[in-house]
PDB file of N, CA and C in Angstrom:
ATOM      1  N   UNK Q   1     150.271  90.241 115.081  1.00 75.00           N
ATOM      2  CA  UNK Q   1     149.196  89.935 115.806  1.00 75.00           C
ATOM      3  C   UNK Q   1     147.942  89.821 114.071  1.00 75.00           C
ATOM      4  N   UNK Q   2     147.002  88.632 114.600  1.00 86.00           N
ATOM      5  CA  UNK Q   2     146.274  88.434 113.695  1.00 86.00           C
ATOM      6  C   UNK Q   2     144.773  89.113 114.422  1.00 86.00           C
ATOM      7  N   UNK Q   3     144.205  89.741 113.060  1.00 93.00           N
ATOM      8  CA  UNK Q   3     142.975  90.610 113.115  1.00 93.00           C
ATOM      9  C   UNK Q   3     141.760  89.531 112.553  1.00 93.00           C
ATOM     10  N   UNK Q   4     140.777  89.816 113.336  1.00 95.00           N
ATOM     11  CA  UNK Q   4     139.796  89.527 112.614  1.00 95.00           C
ATOM     12  C   UNK Q   4     138.738  90.334 111.935  1.00 95.00           C
ATOM     13  N   UNK Q   5     138.261  90.014 110.617  1.00 96.00           N
ATOM     14  CA  UNK Q   5     137.460  90.885 109.919  1.00 96.00           C
ATOM     15  C   UNK Q   5     136.174  90.853 110.484  1.00 96.00           C
ATOM     16  N   UNK Q   6     135.672  91.895 110.566  1.00 96.00           N
ATOM     17  CA  UNK Q   6     134.319  91.917 110.800  1.00 96.00           C
ATOM     18  C   UNK Q   6     133.721  93.282 109.857  1.00 96.00           C
ATOM     19  N   UNK Q   7     132.491  93.013 109.222  1.00 96.00           N
ATOM     20  CA  UNK Q   7     131.795  93.911 108.035  1.00 96.00           C
ATOM     21  C   UNK Q   7     130.402  94.555 108.553  1.00 96.00           C
ATOM     22  N   UNK Q   8     130.787  95.450 108.404  1.00 93.00           N
ATOM     23  CA  UNK Q   8     129.549  96.255 108.766  1.00 93.00           C
ATOM     24  C   UNK Q   8     128.169  95.373 107.819  1.00 93.00           C
ATOM     25  N   UNK Q   9     126.900  95.683 108.198  1.00 92.00           N
ATOM     26  CA  UNK Q   9     125.555  94.950 107.120  1.00 92.00           C
ATOM     27  C   UNK Q   9     125.463  95.583 106.097  1.00 92.00           C
ATOM     28  N   UNK Q  10     125.504  96.735 106.077  1.00 92.00           N
ATOM     29  CA  UNK Q  10     125.665  97.484 104.597  1.00 92.00           C
ATOM     30  C   UNK Q  10     127.113  97.087 103.723  1.00 92.00           C
ATOM     31  N   UNK Q  11     127.752  96.502 104.224  1.00 95.00           N
ATOM     32  CA  UNK Q  11     128.834  96.079 103.369  1.00 95.00           C
ATOM     33  C   UNK Q  11     128.494  95.307 102.223  1.00 95.00           C
ATOM     34  N   UNK Q  12     128.170  94.519 102.402  1.00 94.00           N
ATOM     35  CA  UNK Q  12     127.404  93.368 101.537  1.00 94.00           C
ATOM     36  C   UNK Q  12     126.736  93.824 100.674  1.00 94.00           C
ATOM     37  N   UNK Q  13     125.709  94.831 100.680  1.00 94.00           N
ATOM     38  CA  UNK Q  13     125.128  95.279  99.876  1.00 94.00           C
ATOM     39  C   UNK Q  13     125.568  95.965  98.616  1.00 94.00           C
ATOM     40  N   UNK Q  14     127.026  96.690  99.332  1.00 92.00           N
ATOM     41  CA  UNK Q  14     127.800  97.733  98.887  1.00 92.00           C
ATOM     42  C   UNK Q  14     128.414  96.765  97.584  1.00 92.00           C
ATOM     43  N   UNK Q  15     129.068  95.443  98.215  1.00 95.00           N
ATOM     44  CA  UNK Q  15     129.917  94.716  97.131  1.00 95.00           C
ATOM     45  C   UNK Q  15     129.120  94.073  96.224  1.00 95.00           C
ATOM     46  N   UNK Q  16     127.777  93.523  96.616  1.00 96.00           N
ATOM     47  CA  UNK Q  16     126.763  93.117  95.591  1.00 96.00           C
ATOM     48  C   UNK Q  16     126.394  94.341  94.224  1.00 96.00           C
ATOM     49  N   UNK Q  17     126.074  95.037  94.870  1.00 95.00           N
ATOM     50  CA  UNK Q  17     125.666  96.189  93.888  1.00 95.00           C
ATOM     51  C   UNK Q  17     127.052  96.597  92.981  1.00 95.00           C
ATOM     52  N   UNK Q  18     128.195  96.495  93.600  1.00 96.00           N
ATOM     53  CA  UNK Q  18     129.425  96.901  92.543  1.00 96.00           C
ATOM     54  C   UNK Q  18     129.728  95.807  91.808  1.00 96.00           C
ATOM     55  N   UNK Q  19     129.669  94.405  92.410  1.00 97.00           N
ATOM     56  CA  UNK Q  19     130.016  93.210  91.508  1.00 97.00           C
ATOM     57  C   UNK Q  19     129.198  93.553  90.081  1.00 97.00           C
ATOM     58  N   UNK Q  20     127.380  93.482  90.496  1.00 97.00           N
ATOM     59  CA  UNK Q  20     127.000  93.598  89.220  1.00 97.00           C
ATOM     60  C   UNK Q  20     127.179  95.064  88.628  1.00 97.00           C
ATOM     61  N   UNK Q  21     127.500  95.537  88.985  1.00 96.00           N
ATOM     62  CA  UNK Q  21     127.503  96.810  88.020  1.00 96.00           C
ATOM     63  C   UNK Q  21     128.932  96.573  86.713  1.00 96.00           C
ATOM     64  N   UNK Q  22     129.531  95.663  87.642  1.00 97.00           N
ATOM     65  CA  UNK Q  22     131.097  95.547  86.699  1.00 97.00           C
ATOM     66  C   UNK Q  22     130.411  94.401  86.015  1.00 97.00           C
ATOM     67  N   UNK Q  23     129.725  93.750  86.539  1.00 97.00           N
ATOM     68  CA  UNK Q  23     129.496  92.026  85.922  1.00 97.00           C
ATOM     69  C   UNK Q  23     128.712  92.572  84.399  1.00 97.00           C
ATOM     70  N   UNK Q  24     127.814  93.334  84.827  1.00 97.00           N
ATOM     71  CA  UNK Q  24     127.035  93.989  83.295  1.00 97.00           C
ATOM     72  C   UNK Q  24     127.684  94.723  82.682  1.00 97.00           C
ATOM     73  N   UNK Q  25     128.943  95.118  82.639  1.00 96.00           N
ATOM     74  CA  UNK Q  25     129.956  96.096  81.913  1.00 96.00           C
ATOM     75  C   UNK Q  25     130.749  95.496  81.188  1.00 96.00           C
ATOM     76  N   UNK Q  26     130.759  93.696  81.518  1.00 96.00           N
ATOM     77  CA  UNK Q  26     131.862  93.276  80.832  1.00 96.00           C
ATOM     78  C   UNK Q  26     131.920  91.636  81.874  1.00 96.00           C
ATOM     79  N   UNK Q  27     131.641  90.425  80.970  1.00 96.00           N
ATOM     80  CA  UNK Q  27     131.597  89.334  82.009  1.00 96.00           C
ATOM     81  C   UNK Q  27     133.230  89.044  82.204  1.00 96.00           C
ATOM     82  N   UNK Q  28     133.367  88.702  83.692  1.00 96.00           N
ATOM     83  CA  UNK Q  28     133.949  88.727  84.408  1.00 96.00           C
ATOM     84  C   UNK Q  28     134.979  89.714  85.225  1.00 96.00           C
ATOM     85  N   UNK Q  29     134.601  90.740  84.779  1.00 97.00           N
ATOM     86  CA  UNK Q  29     134.977  91.760  85.354  1.00 97.00           C
ATOM     87  C   UNK Q  29     134.699  92.199  86.809  1.00 97.00           C
ATOM     88  N   UNK Q  30     133.317  91.569  87.556  1.00 97.00           N
ATOM     89  CA  UNK Q  30     132.927  91.715  88.553  1.00 97.00           C
ATOM     90  C   UNK Q  30     133.846  90.684  89.610  1.00 97.00           C
ATOM     91  N   UNK Q  31     134.270  89.815  88.967  1.00 97.00           N
ATOM     92  CA  UNK Q  31     135.324  88.646  89.675  1.00 97.00           C
ATOM     93  C   UNK Q  31     136.438  89.373  90.005  1.00 97.00           C
ATOM     94  N   UNK Q  32     136.763  90.074  88.856  1.00 97.00           N
ATOM     95  CA  UNK Q  32     138.320  91.006  88.772  1.00 97.00           C
ATOM     96  C   UNK Q  32     138.642  91.873  90.211  1.00 97.00           C
ATOM     97  N   UNK Q  33     136.959  92.654  90.094  1.00 97.00           N
ATOM     98  CA  UNK Q  33     136.570  93.646  91.348  1.00 97.00           C
ATOM     99  C   UNK Q  33     136.952  92.947  92.760  1.00 97.00           C
ATOM    100  N   UNK Q  34     136.251  91.834  92.698  1.00 97.00           N
ATOM    101  CA  UNK Q  34     136.156  91.056  94.022  1.00 97.00           C
ATOM    102  C   UNK Q  34     137.237  90.277  94.903  1.00 97.00           C
ATOM    103  N   UNK Q  35     138.294  90.570  93.445  1.00 97.00           N
ATOM    104  CA  UNK Q  35     139.536  90.050  94.001  1.00 97.00           C
ATOM    105  C   UNK Q  35     140.649  91.240  94.142  1.00 97.00           C
ATOM    106  N   UNK Q  36     140.371  92.214  93.922  1.00 97.00           N
ATOM    107  CA  UNK Q  36     141.042  93.679  94.089  1.00 97.00           C
ATOM    108  C   UNK Q  36     140.700  93.967  95.724  1.00 97.00           C
ATOM    109  N   UNK Q  37     139.189  93.528  95.843  1.00 98.00           N
ATOM    110  CA  UNK Q  37     138.888  93.814  97.230  1.00 98.00           C
ATOM    111  C   UNK Q  37     139.712  92.941  98.389  1.00 98.00           C
ATOM    112  N   UNK Q  38     139.689  91.638  97.862  1.00 97.00           N
ATOM    113  CA  UNK Q  38     140.142  90.551  98.724  1.00 97.00           C
ATOM    114  C   UNK Q  38     141.706  90.901  98.799  1.00 97.00           C
ATOM    115  N   UNK Q  39     142.256  91.237  97.720  1.00 97.00           N
ATOM    116  CA  UNK Q  39     143.794  92.017  97.876  1.00 97.00           C
ATOM    117  C   UNK Q  39     143.749  92.743  99.006  1.00 97.00           C
ATOM    118  N   UNK Q  40     143.140  94.076  98.857  1.00 97.00           N
ATOM    119  CA  UNK Q  40     143.313  95.061  99.878  1.00 97.00           C
ATOM    120  C   UNK Q  40     143.067  94.746 101.314  1.00 97.00           C
ATOM    121  N   UNK Q  41     142.057  93.642 101.318  1.00 97.00           N
ATOM    122  CA  UNK Q  41     141.440  93.251 102.984  1.00 97.00           C
ATOM    123  C   UNK Q  41     142.531  92.408 103.198  1.00 97.00           C
ATOM    124  N   UNK Q  42     143.273  91.779 102.762  1.00 96.00           N
ATOM    125  CA  UNK Q  42     144.395  90.951 102.970  1.00 96.00           C
ATOM    126  C   UNK Q  42     145.549  92.257 103.369  1.00 96.00           C
ATOM    127  N   UNK Q  43     145.925  93.068 102.887  1.00 96.00           N
ATOM    128  CA  UNK Q  43     146.949  93.685 103.065  1.00 96.00           C
ATOM    129  C   UNK Q  43     146.708  94.870 104.532  1.00 96.00           C
ATOM    130  N   UNK Q  44     145.519  94.983 104.246  1.00 97.00           N
ATOM    131  CA  UNK Q  44     144.529  95.671 105.775  1.00 97.00           C
ATOM    132  C   UNK Q  44     145.006  94.736 106.869  1.00 97.00           C
ATOM    133  N   UNK Q  45     144.585  93.792 106.847  1.00 96.00           N
ATOM    134  CA  UNK Q  45     144.972  92.539 107.808  1.00 96.00           C
ATOM    135  C   UNK Q  45     146.501  92.374 108.344  1.00 96.00           C
ATOM    136  N   UNK Q  46     147.469  92.730 107.204  1.00 94.00           N
ATOM    137  CA  UNK Q  46     148.717  92.364 107.203  1.00 94.00           C
ATOM    138  C   UNK Q  46     149.401  93.712 108.545  1.00 94.00           C
ATOM    139  N   UNK Q  47     148.892  94.812 107.688  1.00 94.00           N
ATOM    140  CA  UNK Q  47     149.684  95.909 108.309  1.00 94.00           C
ATOM    141  C   UNK Q  47     148.401  97.393 108.294  1.00 94.00           C
ATOM    142  N   UNK Q  48     146.887  97.080 109.290  1.00 95.00           N
ATOM    143  CA  UNK Q  48     146.404  97.750 109.338  1.00 95.00           C
ATOM    144  C   UNK Q  48     146.623  99.660 110.039  1.00 95.00           C
ATOM    145  N   UNK Q  49     147.599  99.529 110.592  1.00 94.00           N
ATOM    146  CA  UNK Q  49     147.892 100.729 111.171  1.00 94.00           C
ATOM    147  C   UNK Q  49     148.804 101.803 109.784  1.00 94.00           C
ATOM    148  N   UNK Q  50     148.925 100.645 108.668  1.00 95.00           N
ATOM    149  CA  UNK Q  50     149.710 101.722 107.250  1.00 95.00           C
ATOM    150  C   UNK Q  50     148.885 102.765 106.417  1.00 95.00           C
ATOM    151  N   UNK Q  51     147.458 102.397 106.744  1.00 97.00           N
ATOM    152  CA  UNK Q  51     146.725 103.647 105.897  1.00 97.00           C
ATOM    153  C   UNK Q  51     146.387 104.528 106.600  1.00 97.00           C
ATOM    154  N   UNK Q  52     145.885 105.970 105.865  1.00 95.00           N
ATOM    155  CA  UNK Q  52     145.867 107.200 106.269  1.00 95.00           C
ATOM    156  C   UNK Q  52     144.611 107.096 107.419  1.00 95.00           C
ATOM    157  N   UNK Q  53     144.423 107.802 108.341  1.00 97.00           N
ATOM    158  CA  UNK Q  53     143.022 108.006 109.141  1.00 97.00           C
ATOM    159  C   UNK Q  53     142.652 109.208 108.315  1.00 97.00           C
ATOM    160  N   UNK Q  54     141.208 109.085 108.006  1.00 95.00           N
ATOM    161  CA  UNK Q  54     140.676 109.953 107.288  1.00 95.00           C
ATOM    162  C   UNK Q  54     139.372 110.704 107.749  1.00 95.00           C
ATOM    163  N   UNK Q  55     139.091 110.021 108.944  1.00 93.00           N
ATOM    164  CA  UNK Q  55     137.806 110.899 109.619  1.00 93.00           C
ATOM    165  C   UNK Q  55     137.675 110.027 111.060  1.00 93.00           C
ATOM    166  N   UNK Q  56     137.855 110.808 111.939  1.00 92.00           N
ATOM    167  CA  UNK Q  56     137.553 110.195 113.217  1.00 92.00           C
ATOM    168  C   UNK Q  56     138.978 109.408 113.519  1.00 92.00           C
ATOM    169  N   UNK Q  57     138.692 107.812 113.966  1.00 94.00           N
ATOM    170  CA  UNK Q  57     139.888 106.651 113.745  1.00 94.00           C
ATOM    171  C   UNK Q  57     139.458 105.754 112.213  1.00 94.00           C
ATOM    172  N   UNK Q  58     139.053 106.682 111.512  1.00 96.00           N
ATOM    173  CA  UNK Q  58     138.666 105.577 110.170  1.00 96.00           C
ATOM    174  C   UNK Q  58     139.820 105.760 109.206  1.00 96.00           C
ATOM    175  N   UNK Q  59     139.992 104.642 108.483  1.00 97.00           N
ATOM    176  CA  UNK Q  59     141.261 104.680 107.802  1.00 97.00           C
ATOM    177  C   UNK Q  59     140.676 104.457 106.476  1.00 97.00           C
ATOM    178  N   UNK Q  60     140.877 104.572 105.869  1.00 96.00           N
ATOM    179  CA  UNK Q  60     140.963 104.297 104.049  1.00 96.00           C
ATOM    180  C   UNK Q  60     142.090 103.770 103.256  1.00 96.00           C
ATOM    181  N   UNK Q  61     141.747 102.668 102.911  1.00 97.00           N
ATOM    182  CA  UNK Q  61     142.735 101.752 101.627  1.00 97.00           C
ATOM    183  C   UNK Q  61     142.008 101.700 100.622  1.00 97.00           C
ATOM    184  N   UNK Q  62     142.571 102.405  99.462  1.00 96.00           N
ATOM    185  CA  UNK Q  62     142.299 102.550  97.907  1.00 96.00           C
ATOM    186  C   UNK Q  62     142.624 101.296  97.207  1.00 96.00           C
ATOM    187  N   UNK Q  63     141.602 100.873  96.489  1.00 96.00           N
ATOM    188  CA  UNK Q  63     141.882  99.948  95.419  1.00 96.00           C
ATOM    189  C   UNK Q  63     142.456 100.238  94.412  1.00 96.00           C
ATOM    190  N   UNK Q  64     143.427  99.364  94.101  1.00 91.00           N
ATOM    191  CA  UNK Q  64     144.109 100.201  92.916  1.00 91.00           C
ATOM    192  C   UNK Q  64     143.545 100.307  91.820  1.00 91.00           C
ATOM    193  N   UNK Q  65     142.846  99.481  91.068  1.00 93.00           N
ATOM    194  CA  UNK Q  65     142.335  99.673  89.833  1.00 93.00           C
ATOM    195  C   UNK Q  65     141.188  99.689  89.576  1.00 93.00           C
ATOM    196  N   UNK Q  66     140.294 100.156  90.931  1.00 97.00           N
ATOM    197  CA  UNK Q  66     138.713 100.072  90.592  1.00 97.00           C
ATOM    198  C   UNK Q  66     138.691 101.411  91.927  1.00 97.00           C
ATOM    199  N   UNK Q  67     137.924 102.306  91.334  1.00 96.00           N
ATOM    200  CA  UNK Q  67     138.033 103.503  91.992  1.00 96.00           C
ATOM    201  C   UNK Q  67     136.929 103.509  93.353  1.00 96.00           C
ATOM    202  N   UNK Q  68     137.497 102.586  93.966  1.00 96.00           N
ATOM    203  CA  UNK Q  68     136.689 102.334  95.444  1.00 96.00           C
ATOM    204  C   UNK Q  68     137.787 102.559  96.371  1.00 96.00           C
ATOM    205  N   UNK Q  69     137.205 102.213  97.357  1.00 96.00           N
ATOM    206  CA  UNK Q  69     137.879 102.398  98.825  1.00 96.00           C
ATOM    207  C   UNK Q  69     137.425 101.500  99.927  1.00 96.00           C
ATOM    208  N   UNK Q  70     138.342 101.141 100.935  1.00 97.00           N
ATOM    209  CA  UNK Q  70     137.822 100.375 102.146  1.00 97.00           C
ATOM    210  C   UNK Q  70     138.027 101.261 103.357  1.00 97.00           C
ATOM    211  N   UNK Q  71     136.985 101.166 103.646  1.00 96.00           N
ATOM    212  CA  UNK Q  71     136.884 102.099 105.299  1.00 96.00           C
ATOM    213  C   UNK Q  71     136.603 100.973 106.179  1.00 96.00           C
ATOM    214  N   UNK Q  72     138.177 101.350 107.516  1.00 97.00           N
ATOM    215  CA  UNK Q  72     137.726 100.546 108.525  1.00 97.00           C
ATOM    216  C   UNK Q  72     138.376 101.286 109.582  1.00 97.00           C
ATOM    217  N   UNK Q  73     137.626 100.698 110.540  1.00 96.00           N
ATOM    218  CA  UNK Q  73     138.517 100.877 112.139  1.00 96.00           C
ATOM    219  C   UNK Q  73     139.125  99.616 112.413  1.00 96.00           C
ATOM    220  N   UNK Q  74     140.297 100.154 113.171  1.00 96.00           N
ATOM    221  CA  UNK Q  74     141.102  99.062 114.146  1.00 96.00           C
ATOM    222  C   UNK Q  74     140.054  98.971 115.712  1.00 96.00           C
ATOM    223  N   UNK Q  75     140.160  98.098 116.220  1.00 94.00           N
ATOM    224  CA  UNK Q  75     139.547  97.842 117.420  1.00 94.00           C
ATOM    225  C   UNK Q  75     140.397  96.662 117.981  1.00 94.00           C
ATOM    226  N   UNK Q  76     141.363  97.018 119.080  1.00 90.00           N
ATOM    227  CA  UNK Q  76     141.740  95.785 119.780  1.00 90.00           C
ATOM    228  C   UNK Q  76     142.654  94.829 118.606  1.00 90.00           C
ATOM    229  N   UNK Q  77     141.965  93.758 118.763  1.00 92.00           N
ATOM    230  CA  UNK Q  77     142.362  92.504 117.365  1.00 92.00           C
ATOM    231  C   UNK Q  77     141.120  92.386 116.086  1.00 92.00           C
ATOM    232  N   UNK Q  78     140.146  93.383 116.098  1.00 96.00           N
ATOM    233  CA  UNK Q  78     139.038  93.588 114.902  1.00 96.00           C
ATOM    234  C   UNK Q  78     139.636  94.679 114.106  1.00 96.00           C
ATOM    235  N   UNK Q  79     139.338  94.215 113.146  1.00 97.00           N
ATOM    236  CA  UNK Q  79     139.241  95.239 111.789  1.00 97.00           C
ATOM    237  C   UNK Q  79     137.653  95.476 111.254  1.00 97.00           C
ATOM    238  N   UNK Q  80     137.129  96.471 111.660  1.00 97.00           N
ATOM    239  CA  UNK Q  80     135.887  96.577 111.617  1.00 97.00           C
ATOM    240  C   UNK Q  80     135.435  97.662 110.407  1.00 97.00           C
ATOM    241  N   UNK Q  81     135.248  96.638 108.841  1.00 97.00           N
ATOM    242  CA  UNK Q  81     134.872  97.291 107.657  1.00 97.00           C
ATOM    243  C   UNK Q  81     133.632  98.153 107.731  1.00 97.00           C
ATOM    244  N   UNK Q  82     133.750  99.936 107.526  1.00 95.00           N
ATOM    245  CA  UNK Q  82     132.530  99.919 107.960  1.00 95.00           C
ATOM    246  C   UNK Q  82     132.027 100.282 106.542  1.00 95.00           C
ATOM    247  N   UNK Q  83     132.856 100.492 105.052  1.00 94.00           N
ATOM    248  CA  UNK Q  83     132.192 100.563 103.903  1.00 94.00           C
ATOM    249  C   UNK Q  83     133.186 100.272 102.716  1.00 94.00           C
ATOM    250  N   UNK Q  84     132.488  99.639 101.745  1.00 95.00           N
ATOM    251  CA  UNK Q  84     133.396  99.505 100.434  1.00 95.00           C
ATOM    252  C   UNK Q  84     133.060 100.520  99.431  1.00 95.00           C
ATOM    253  N   UNK Q  85     133.484 101.621  99.166  1.00 90.00           N
ATOM    254  CA  UNK Q  85     132.702 103.060  98.734  1.00 90.00           C
ATOM    255  C   UNK Q  85     133.120 103.303  97.539  1.00 90.00           C
ATOM    256  N   UNK Q  86     132.476 103.831  96.353  1.00 90.00           N
ATOM    257  CA  UNK Q  86     132.916 104.578  95.385  1.00 90.00           C
ATOM    258  C   UNK Q  86     133.783 105.678  95.841  1.00 90.00           C
ATOM    259  N   UNK Q  87     134.183 106.327  95.117  1.00 84.00           N
ATOM    260  CA  UNK Q  87     135.560 107.637  94.927  1.00 84.00           C
ATOM    261  C   UNK Q  87     134.236 108.936  95.221  1.00 84.00           C
ATOM    262  N   UNK Q  88     133.154 108.618  94.324  1.00 86.00           N
ATOM    263  CA  UNK Q  88     132.603 109.799  94.047  1.00 86.00           C
ATOM    264  C   UNK Q  88     130.876 109.857  95.041  1.00 86.00           C
ATOM    265  N   UNK Q  89     131.011 108.669  95.331  1.00 79.00           N
ATOM    266  CA  UNK Q  89     129.784 109.025  96.004  1.00 79.00           C
ATOM    267  C   UNK Q  89     129.877 109.932  97.604  1.00 79.00           C
ATOM    268  N   UNK Q  90     129.061 110.219  98.038  1.00 72.00           N
ATOM    269  CA  UNK Q  90     129.298 111.385  98.875  1.00 72.00           C
ATOM    270  C   UNK Q  90     129.391 110.705 100.558  1.00 72.00           C
ATOM    271  N   UNK Q  91     130.787 111.167 100.851  1.00 72.00           N
ATOM    272  CA  UNK Q  91     131.633 110.467 102.210  1.00 72.00           C
ATOM    273  C   UNK Q  91     130.601 110.352 103.230  1.00 72.00           C
ATOM    274  N   UNK Q  92     129.432 111.410 103.628  1.00 76.00           N
ATOM    275  CA  UNK Q  92     128.718 111.287 104.703  1.00 76.00           C
ATOM    276  C   UNK Q  92     128.020 110.234 104.741  1.00 76.00           C
ATOM    277  N   UNK Q  93     127.239 109.597 103.635  1.00 73.00           N
ATOM    278  CA  UNK Q  93     126.999 108.265 103.846  1.00 73.00           C
ATOM    279  C   UNK Q  93     127.798 107.292 104.724  1.00 73.00           C
ATOM    280  N   UNK Q  94     129.005 107.176 104.611  1.00 72.00           N
ATOM    281  CA  UNK Q  94     129.778 105.723 105.305  1.00 72.00           C
ATOM    282  C   UNK Q  94     130.112 106.493 107.000  1.00 72.00           C
ATOM    283  N   UNK Q  95     130.104 107.932 106.662  1.00 75.00           N
ATOM    284  CA  UNK Q  95     130.342 108.659 107.884  1.00 75.00           C
ATOM    285  C   UNK Q  95     129.278 108.434 109.209  1.00 75.00           C
ATOM    286  N   UNK Q  96     128.227 108.345 108.606  1.00 75.00           N
ATOM    287  CA  UNK Q  96     126.942 108.298 109.763  1.00 75.00           C
ATOM    288  C   UNK Q  96     127.128 106.883 110.251  1.00 75.00           C
ATOM    289  N   UNK Q  97     127.547 106.081 109.367  1.00 71.00           N
ATOM    290  CA  UNK Q  97     128.070 104.600 109.989  1.00 71.00           C
ATOM    291  C   UNK Q  97     129.081 104.562 111.411  1.00 71.00           C
ATOM    292  N   UNK Q  98     129.632 104.960 111.286  1.00 63.00           N
ATOM    293  CA  UNK Q  98     130.992 105.076 112.082  1.00 63.00           C
ATOM    294  C   UNK Q  98     130.334 105.210 113.880  1.00 63.00           C
TER     295      UNK Q  98
END
């Protein structure tokens, strides 16, 4: 089945913030972060049911190299990305978006 990725508006801000932070740490690191996000989103689209449900029907896919996770829901043929969130942030922030 082909899935359509849908992003909550807050996700763009989270990605921009993380990209800027990593890019300020080292030139090119922000691009590496975005590549990891892209890789995990591709894996989610291929096998969305393979990741653990962590809250109601929200699943979590953890990035390999960076301390971030993608939180998403599968609704018919759509994957709704709720958050791309640092592992140390308070999870109630993304849980309110559900």
